[in-house]
Tab-separated table of C-alpha atoms and ligand atoms in Angstrom:
chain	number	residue	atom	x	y	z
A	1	UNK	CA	-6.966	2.887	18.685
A	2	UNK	CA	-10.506	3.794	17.001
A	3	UNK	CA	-13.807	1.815	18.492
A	4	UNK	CA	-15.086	-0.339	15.923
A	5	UNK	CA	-17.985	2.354	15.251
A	6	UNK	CA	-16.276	5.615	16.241
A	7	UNK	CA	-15.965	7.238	12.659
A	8	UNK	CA	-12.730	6.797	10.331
A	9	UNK	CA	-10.227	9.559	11.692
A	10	UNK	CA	-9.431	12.695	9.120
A	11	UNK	CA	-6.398	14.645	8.605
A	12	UNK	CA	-3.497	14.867	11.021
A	13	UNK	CA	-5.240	12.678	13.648
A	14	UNK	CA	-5.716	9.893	10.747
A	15	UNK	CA	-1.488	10.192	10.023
A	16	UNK	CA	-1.284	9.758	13.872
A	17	UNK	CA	-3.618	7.038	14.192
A	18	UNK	CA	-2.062	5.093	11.278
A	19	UNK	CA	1.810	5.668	12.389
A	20	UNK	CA	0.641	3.998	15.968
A	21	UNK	CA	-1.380	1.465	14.609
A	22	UNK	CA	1.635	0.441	12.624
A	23	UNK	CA	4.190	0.875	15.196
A	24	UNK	CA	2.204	-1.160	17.314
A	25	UNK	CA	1.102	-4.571	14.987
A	26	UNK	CA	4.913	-3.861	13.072
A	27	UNK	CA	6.658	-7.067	15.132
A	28	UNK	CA	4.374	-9.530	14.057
A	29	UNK	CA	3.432	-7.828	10.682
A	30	UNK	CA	4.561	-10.244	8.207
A	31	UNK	CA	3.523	-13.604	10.344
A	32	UNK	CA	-0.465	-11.942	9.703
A	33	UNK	CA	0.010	-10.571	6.302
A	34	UNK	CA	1.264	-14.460	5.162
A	35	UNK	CA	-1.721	-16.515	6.917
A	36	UNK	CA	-4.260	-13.750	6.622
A	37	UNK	CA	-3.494	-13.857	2.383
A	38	UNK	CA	-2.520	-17.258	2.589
A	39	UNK	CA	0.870	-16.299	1.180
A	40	UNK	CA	-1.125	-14.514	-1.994
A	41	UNK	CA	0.228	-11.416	-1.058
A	42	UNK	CA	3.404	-12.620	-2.404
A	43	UNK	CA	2.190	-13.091	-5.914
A	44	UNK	CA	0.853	-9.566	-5.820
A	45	UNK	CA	4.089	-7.932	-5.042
A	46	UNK	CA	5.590	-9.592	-7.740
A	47	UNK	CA	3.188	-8.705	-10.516
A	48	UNK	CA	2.993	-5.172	-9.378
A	49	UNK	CA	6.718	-5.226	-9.514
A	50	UNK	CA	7.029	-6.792	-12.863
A	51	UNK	CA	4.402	-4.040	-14.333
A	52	UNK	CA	6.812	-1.793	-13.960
A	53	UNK	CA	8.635	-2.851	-16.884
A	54	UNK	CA	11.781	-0.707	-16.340
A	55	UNK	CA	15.523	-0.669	-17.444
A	56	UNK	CA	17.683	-3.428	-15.268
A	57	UNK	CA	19.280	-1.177	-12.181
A	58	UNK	CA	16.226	1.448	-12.494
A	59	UNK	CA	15.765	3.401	-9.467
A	60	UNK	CA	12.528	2.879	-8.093
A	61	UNK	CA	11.515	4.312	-4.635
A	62	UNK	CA	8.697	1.916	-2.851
A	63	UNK	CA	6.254	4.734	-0.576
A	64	UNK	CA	4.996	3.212	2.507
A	65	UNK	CA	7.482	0.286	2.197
A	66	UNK	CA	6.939	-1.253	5.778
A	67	UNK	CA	8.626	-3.575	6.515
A	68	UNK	CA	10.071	-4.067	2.670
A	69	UNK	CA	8.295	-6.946	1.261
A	70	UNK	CA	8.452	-5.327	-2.062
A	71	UNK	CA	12.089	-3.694	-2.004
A	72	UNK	CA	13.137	-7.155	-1.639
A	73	UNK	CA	11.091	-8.331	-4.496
A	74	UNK	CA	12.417	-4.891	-6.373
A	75	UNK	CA	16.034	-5.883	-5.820
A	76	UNK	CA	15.228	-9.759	-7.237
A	77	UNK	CA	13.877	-8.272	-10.624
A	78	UNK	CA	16.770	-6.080	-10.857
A	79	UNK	CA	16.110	-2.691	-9.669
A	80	UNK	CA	17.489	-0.480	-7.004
A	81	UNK	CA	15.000	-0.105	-4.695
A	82	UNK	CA	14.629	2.737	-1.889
A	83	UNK	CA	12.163	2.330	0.935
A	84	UNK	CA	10.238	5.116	2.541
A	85	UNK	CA	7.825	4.996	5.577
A	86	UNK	CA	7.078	6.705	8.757
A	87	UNK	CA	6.404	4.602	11.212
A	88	UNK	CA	9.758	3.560	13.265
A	89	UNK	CA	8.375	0.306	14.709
A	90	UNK	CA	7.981	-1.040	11.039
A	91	UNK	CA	11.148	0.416	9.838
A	92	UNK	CA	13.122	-1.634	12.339
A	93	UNK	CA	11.333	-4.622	11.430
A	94	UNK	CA	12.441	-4.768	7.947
A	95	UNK	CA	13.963	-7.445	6.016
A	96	UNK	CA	15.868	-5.984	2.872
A	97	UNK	CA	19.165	-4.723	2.227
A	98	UNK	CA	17.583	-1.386	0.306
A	99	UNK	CA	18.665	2.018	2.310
A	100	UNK	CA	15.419	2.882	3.846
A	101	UNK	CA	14.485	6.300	4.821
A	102	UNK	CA	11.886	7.710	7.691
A	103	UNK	CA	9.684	10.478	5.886
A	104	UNK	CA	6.284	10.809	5.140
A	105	UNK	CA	5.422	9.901	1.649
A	106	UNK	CA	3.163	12.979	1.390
A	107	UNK	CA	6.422	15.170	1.703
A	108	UNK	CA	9.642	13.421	0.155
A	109	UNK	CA	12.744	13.940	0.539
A	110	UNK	CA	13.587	13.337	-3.463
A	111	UNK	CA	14.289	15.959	-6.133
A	112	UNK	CA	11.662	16.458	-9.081
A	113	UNK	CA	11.825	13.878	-11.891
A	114	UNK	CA	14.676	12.579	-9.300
A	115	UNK	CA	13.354	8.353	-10.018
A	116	UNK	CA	12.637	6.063	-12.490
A	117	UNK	CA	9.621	4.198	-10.791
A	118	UNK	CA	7.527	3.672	-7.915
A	119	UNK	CA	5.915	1.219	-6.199
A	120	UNK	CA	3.842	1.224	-3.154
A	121	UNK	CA	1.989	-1.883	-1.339
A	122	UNK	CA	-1.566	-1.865	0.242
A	123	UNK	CA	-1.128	1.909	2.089
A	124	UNK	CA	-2.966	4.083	-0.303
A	125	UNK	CA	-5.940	3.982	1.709
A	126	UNK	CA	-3.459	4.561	4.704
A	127	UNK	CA	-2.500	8.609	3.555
A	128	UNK	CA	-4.171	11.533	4.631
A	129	UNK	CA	-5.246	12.138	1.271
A	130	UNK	CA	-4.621	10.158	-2.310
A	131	UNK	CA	-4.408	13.483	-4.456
A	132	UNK	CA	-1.824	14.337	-2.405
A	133	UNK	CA	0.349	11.239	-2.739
A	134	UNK	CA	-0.590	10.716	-6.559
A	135	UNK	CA	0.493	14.583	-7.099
A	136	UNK	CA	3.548	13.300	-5.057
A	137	UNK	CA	4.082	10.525	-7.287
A	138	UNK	CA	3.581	13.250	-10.333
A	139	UNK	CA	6.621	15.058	-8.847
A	140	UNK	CA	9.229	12.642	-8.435
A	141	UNK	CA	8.720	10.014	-10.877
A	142	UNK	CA	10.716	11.414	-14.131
A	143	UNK	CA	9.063	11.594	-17.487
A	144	UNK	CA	8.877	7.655	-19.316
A	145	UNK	CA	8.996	6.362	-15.167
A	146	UNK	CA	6.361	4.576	-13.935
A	147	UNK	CA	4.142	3.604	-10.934
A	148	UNK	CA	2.595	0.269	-9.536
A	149	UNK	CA	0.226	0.640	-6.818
A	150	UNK	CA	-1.405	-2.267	-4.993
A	151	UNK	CA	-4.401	-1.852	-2.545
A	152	UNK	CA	-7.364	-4.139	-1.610
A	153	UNK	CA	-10.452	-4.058	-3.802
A	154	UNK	CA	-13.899	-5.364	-3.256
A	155	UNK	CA	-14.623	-8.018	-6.333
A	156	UNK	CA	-17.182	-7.551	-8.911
A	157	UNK	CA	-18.261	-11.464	-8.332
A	158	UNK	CA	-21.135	-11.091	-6.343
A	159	UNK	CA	-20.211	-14.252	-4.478
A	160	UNK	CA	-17.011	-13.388	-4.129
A	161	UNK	CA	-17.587	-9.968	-2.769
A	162	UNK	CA	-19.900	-11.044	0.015
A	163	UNK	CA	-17.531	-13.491	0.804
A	164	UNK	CA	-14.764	-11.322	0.822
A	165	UNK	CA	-16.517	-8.878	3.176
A	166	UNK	CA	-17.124	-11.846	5.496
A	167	UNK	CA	-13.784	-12.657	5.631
A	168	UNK	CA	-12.618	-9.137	6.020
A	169	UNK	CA	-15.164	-7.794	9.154
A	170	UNK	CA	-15.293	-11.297	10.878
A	171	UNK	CA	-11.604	-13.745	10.028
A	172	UNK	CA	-9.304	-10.820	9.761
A	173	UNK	CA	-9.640	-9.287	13.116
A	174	UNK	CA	-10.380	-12.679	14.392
A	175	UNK	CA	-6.404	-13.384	13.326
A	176	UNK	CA	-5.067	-10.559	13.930
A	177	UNK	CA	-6.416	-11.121	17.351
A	178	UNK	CA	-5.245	-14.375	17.819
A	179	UNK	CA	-1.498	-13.363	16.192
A	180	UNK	CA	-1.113	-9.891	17.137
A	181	UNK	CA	-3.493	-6.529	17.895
A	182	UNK	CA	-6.887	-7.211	17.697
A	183	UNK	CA	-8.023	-3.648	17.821
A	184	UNK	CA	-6.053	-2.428	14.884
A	185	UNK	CA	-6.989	-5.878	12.804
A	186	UNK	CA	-10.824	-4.263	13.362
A	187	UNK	CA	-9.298	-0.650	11.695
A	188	UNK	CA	-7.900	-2.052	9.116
A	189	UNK	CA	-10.469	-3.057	7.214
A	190	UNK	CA	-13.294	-0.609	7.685
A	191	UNK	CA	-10.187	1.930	6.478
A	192	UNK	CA	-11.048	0.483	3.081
A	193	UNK	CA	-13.728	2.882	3.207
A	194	UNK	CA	-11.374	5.538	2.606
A	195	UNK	CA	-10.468	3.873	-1.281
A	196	UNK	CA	-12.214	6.067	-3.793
A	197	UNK	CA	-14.740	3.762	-6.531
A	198	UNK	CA	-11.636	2.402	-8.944
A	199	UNK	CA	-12.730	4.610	-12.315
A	200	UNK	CA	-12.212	7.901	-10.032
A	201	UNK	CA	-8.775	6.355	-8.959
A	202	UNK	CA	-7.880	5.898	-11.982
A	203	UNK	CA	-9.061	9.084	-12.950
A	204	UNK	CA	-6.995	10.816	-10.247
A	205	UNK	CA	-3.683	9.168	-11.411
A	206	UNK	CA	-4.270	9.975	-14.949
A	207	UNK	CA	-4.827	13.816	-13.985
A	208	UNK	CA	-1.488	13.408	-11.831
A	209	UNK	CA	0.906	13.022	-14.633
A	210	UNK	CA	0.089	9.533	-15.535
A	211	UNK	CA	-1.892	9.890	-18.827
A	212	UNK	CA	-2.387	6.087	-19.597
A	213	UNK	CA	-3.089	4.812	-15.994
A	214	UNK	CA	-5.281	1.645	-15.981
A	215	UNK	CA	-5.942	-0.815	-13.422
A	216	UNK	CA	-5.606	-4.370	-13.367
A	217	UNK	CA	-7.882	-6.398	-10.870
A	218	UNK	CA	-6.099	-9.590	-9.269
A	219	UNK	CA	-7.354	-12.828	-7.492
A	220	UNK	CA	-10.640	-12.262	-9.097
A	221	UNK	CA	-10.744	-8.673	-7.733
A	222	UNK	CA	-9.469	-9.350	-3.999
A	223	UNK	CA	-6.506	-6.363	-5.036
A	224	UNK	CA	-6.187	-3.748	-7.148
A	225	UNK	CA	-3.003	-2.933	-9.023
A	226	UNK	CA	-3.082	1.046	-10.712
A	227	UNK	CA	-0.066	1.343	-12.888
A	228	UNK	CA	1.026	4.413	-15.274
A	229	UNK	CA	3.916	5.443	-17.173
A	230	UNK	CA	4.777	9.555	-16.695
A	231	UNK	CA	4.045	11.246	-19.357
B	301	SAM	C1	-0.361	-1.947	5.153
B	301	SAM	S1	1.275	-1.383	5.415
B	301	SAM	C2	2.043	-1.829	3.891
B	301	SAM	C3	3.511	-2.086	4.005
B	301	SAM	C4	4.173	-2.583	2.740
B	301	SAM	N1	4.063	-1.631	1.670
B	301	SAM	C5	3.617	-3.906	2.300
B	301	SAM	O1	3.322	-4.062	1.108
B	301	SAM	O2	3.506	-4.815	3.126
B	301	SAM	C6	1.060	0.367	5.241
B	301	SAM	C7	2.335	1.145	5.517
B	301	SAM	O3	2.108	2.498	5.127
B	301	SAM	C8	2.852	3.322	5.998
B	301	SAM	N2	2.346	4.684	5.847
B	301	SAM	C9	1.059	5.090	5.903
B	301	SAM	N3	0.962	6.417	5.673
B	301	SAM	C10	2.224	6.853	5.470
B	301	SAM	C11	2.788	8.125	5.184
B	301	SAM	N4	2.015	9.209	5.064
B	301	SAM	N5	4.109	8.217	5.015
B	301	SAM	C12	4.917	7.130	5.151
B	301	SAM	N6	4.444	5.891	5.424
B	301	SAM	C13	3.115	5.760	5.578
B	301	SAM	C14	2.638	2.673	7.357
B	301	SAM	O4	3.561	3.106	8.320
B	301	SAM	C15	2.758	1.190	6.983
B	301	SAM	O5	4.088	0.746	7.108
């Protein structure tokens, strides 16, 4: 695991890091993710899911699905979801009934145009590189499809932001301490640092196939949601 001021790993040693880190905090995963968000990650997963705004029975694939938080909430609003991750520990931790597959969402195992939609939850500061997966998303995601991506934000609320950053350098690995790894609850945050500034994001997803790409700021800012239809 990285020292709390050893620099933010790059390339192949970052996809390493990130694959242990999860395989490692994957058993008690949800338990922190509920008392760390005080259950407001729910609520996120179910408005990114909703902004998909697909056909009933759509096939949506969810990229870095973990332990499946939002297959599940896929297969409640009606889709057919497919998981992908590729870390083992978190696979075998999942709670869904969607056919999940072990692959790295920077190299998919899905033909071109081959889904409707795709969702992925809190990992896109997690890949080796973002053009990489957006391009990804570009490729697989058929023409009319669309994404929903969630990730942390910092809030524009200058109260809230300080606050915020509090909560995420001091409580979180102070938690995830307490409830599971405290070493990878330090990593986690300062990998926010690896988010581009949103207007660049958005810009990225728009150049990617997804012309009309916005973003949608929830909890006052506290996540991010980047959605886009494939033009
Ligand atoms: C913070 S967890 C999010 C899990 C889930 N999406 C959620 O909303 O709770 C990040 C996940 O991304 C996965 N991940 C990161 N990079 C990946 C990659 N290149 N390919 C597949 N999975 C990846 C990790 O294994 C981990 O399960």
């Amino acid at each position: 695991m990285t020292r709390a001021d050893a620099p933010l790993p790059q390339g192949e040693e970052k996809a390493r890091v990130v694959r242990r880190l999860f395989d490692t905090i994957s058993p008690r995963y949800d338990l922190v993710n509920r008392v760390m968000t005080g259950g407001l990650d729910i609520g996120w997963r179910r408005r990114a899911v909703r902004e998909l705004r697909l056909p009933g029975r759509a096939r949506v694939l969810d990229l870095a699905c973990g332990t499946g938080d939002l297959c599940r909430e896929l297969e409640a609003q009606g889709y057919r979801a497919v998981g992908v991750d590729f870390s083992h520990g978190m696979l075998m931790a999942a709670r869904t009934s969607a056919p999940l597959v072990e692959a790295d969402v920077l190299r998919l195992p899905v033909a071109d145009a081959g889904v409707d939609g795709a969702t992925c939850g809190f990992a896109l500061r997690n890949v080796v590189t973002l053009t990489a997966l957006f391009e990804e998303l570009g490729r697989i995601v058929r023409p009319g499809g669309r994404v929903a991506l969630l990730d942390v934000s910092e809030p524009d609320n200058p109260v809230l932001r300080a606050g915020n950053a509090v909560y995420f350098r001091r409580v979180v690995p102070m938690i995830g301490g307490l409830l599971s790894d405290r070493s990878a609850y330090r990593y986690l945050p300062r990998s926010t640092a690896y988010l581009p500034p949103p207007a660049e994001m958005v810009a990225m997803l728009r150049e990617s196939g997804f012309p009309d790409a916005e973003r949608h700021q929830l909890s006052g800012g506290l996540t991010q949601l980047l959605s886009g239809t494939r033009g």
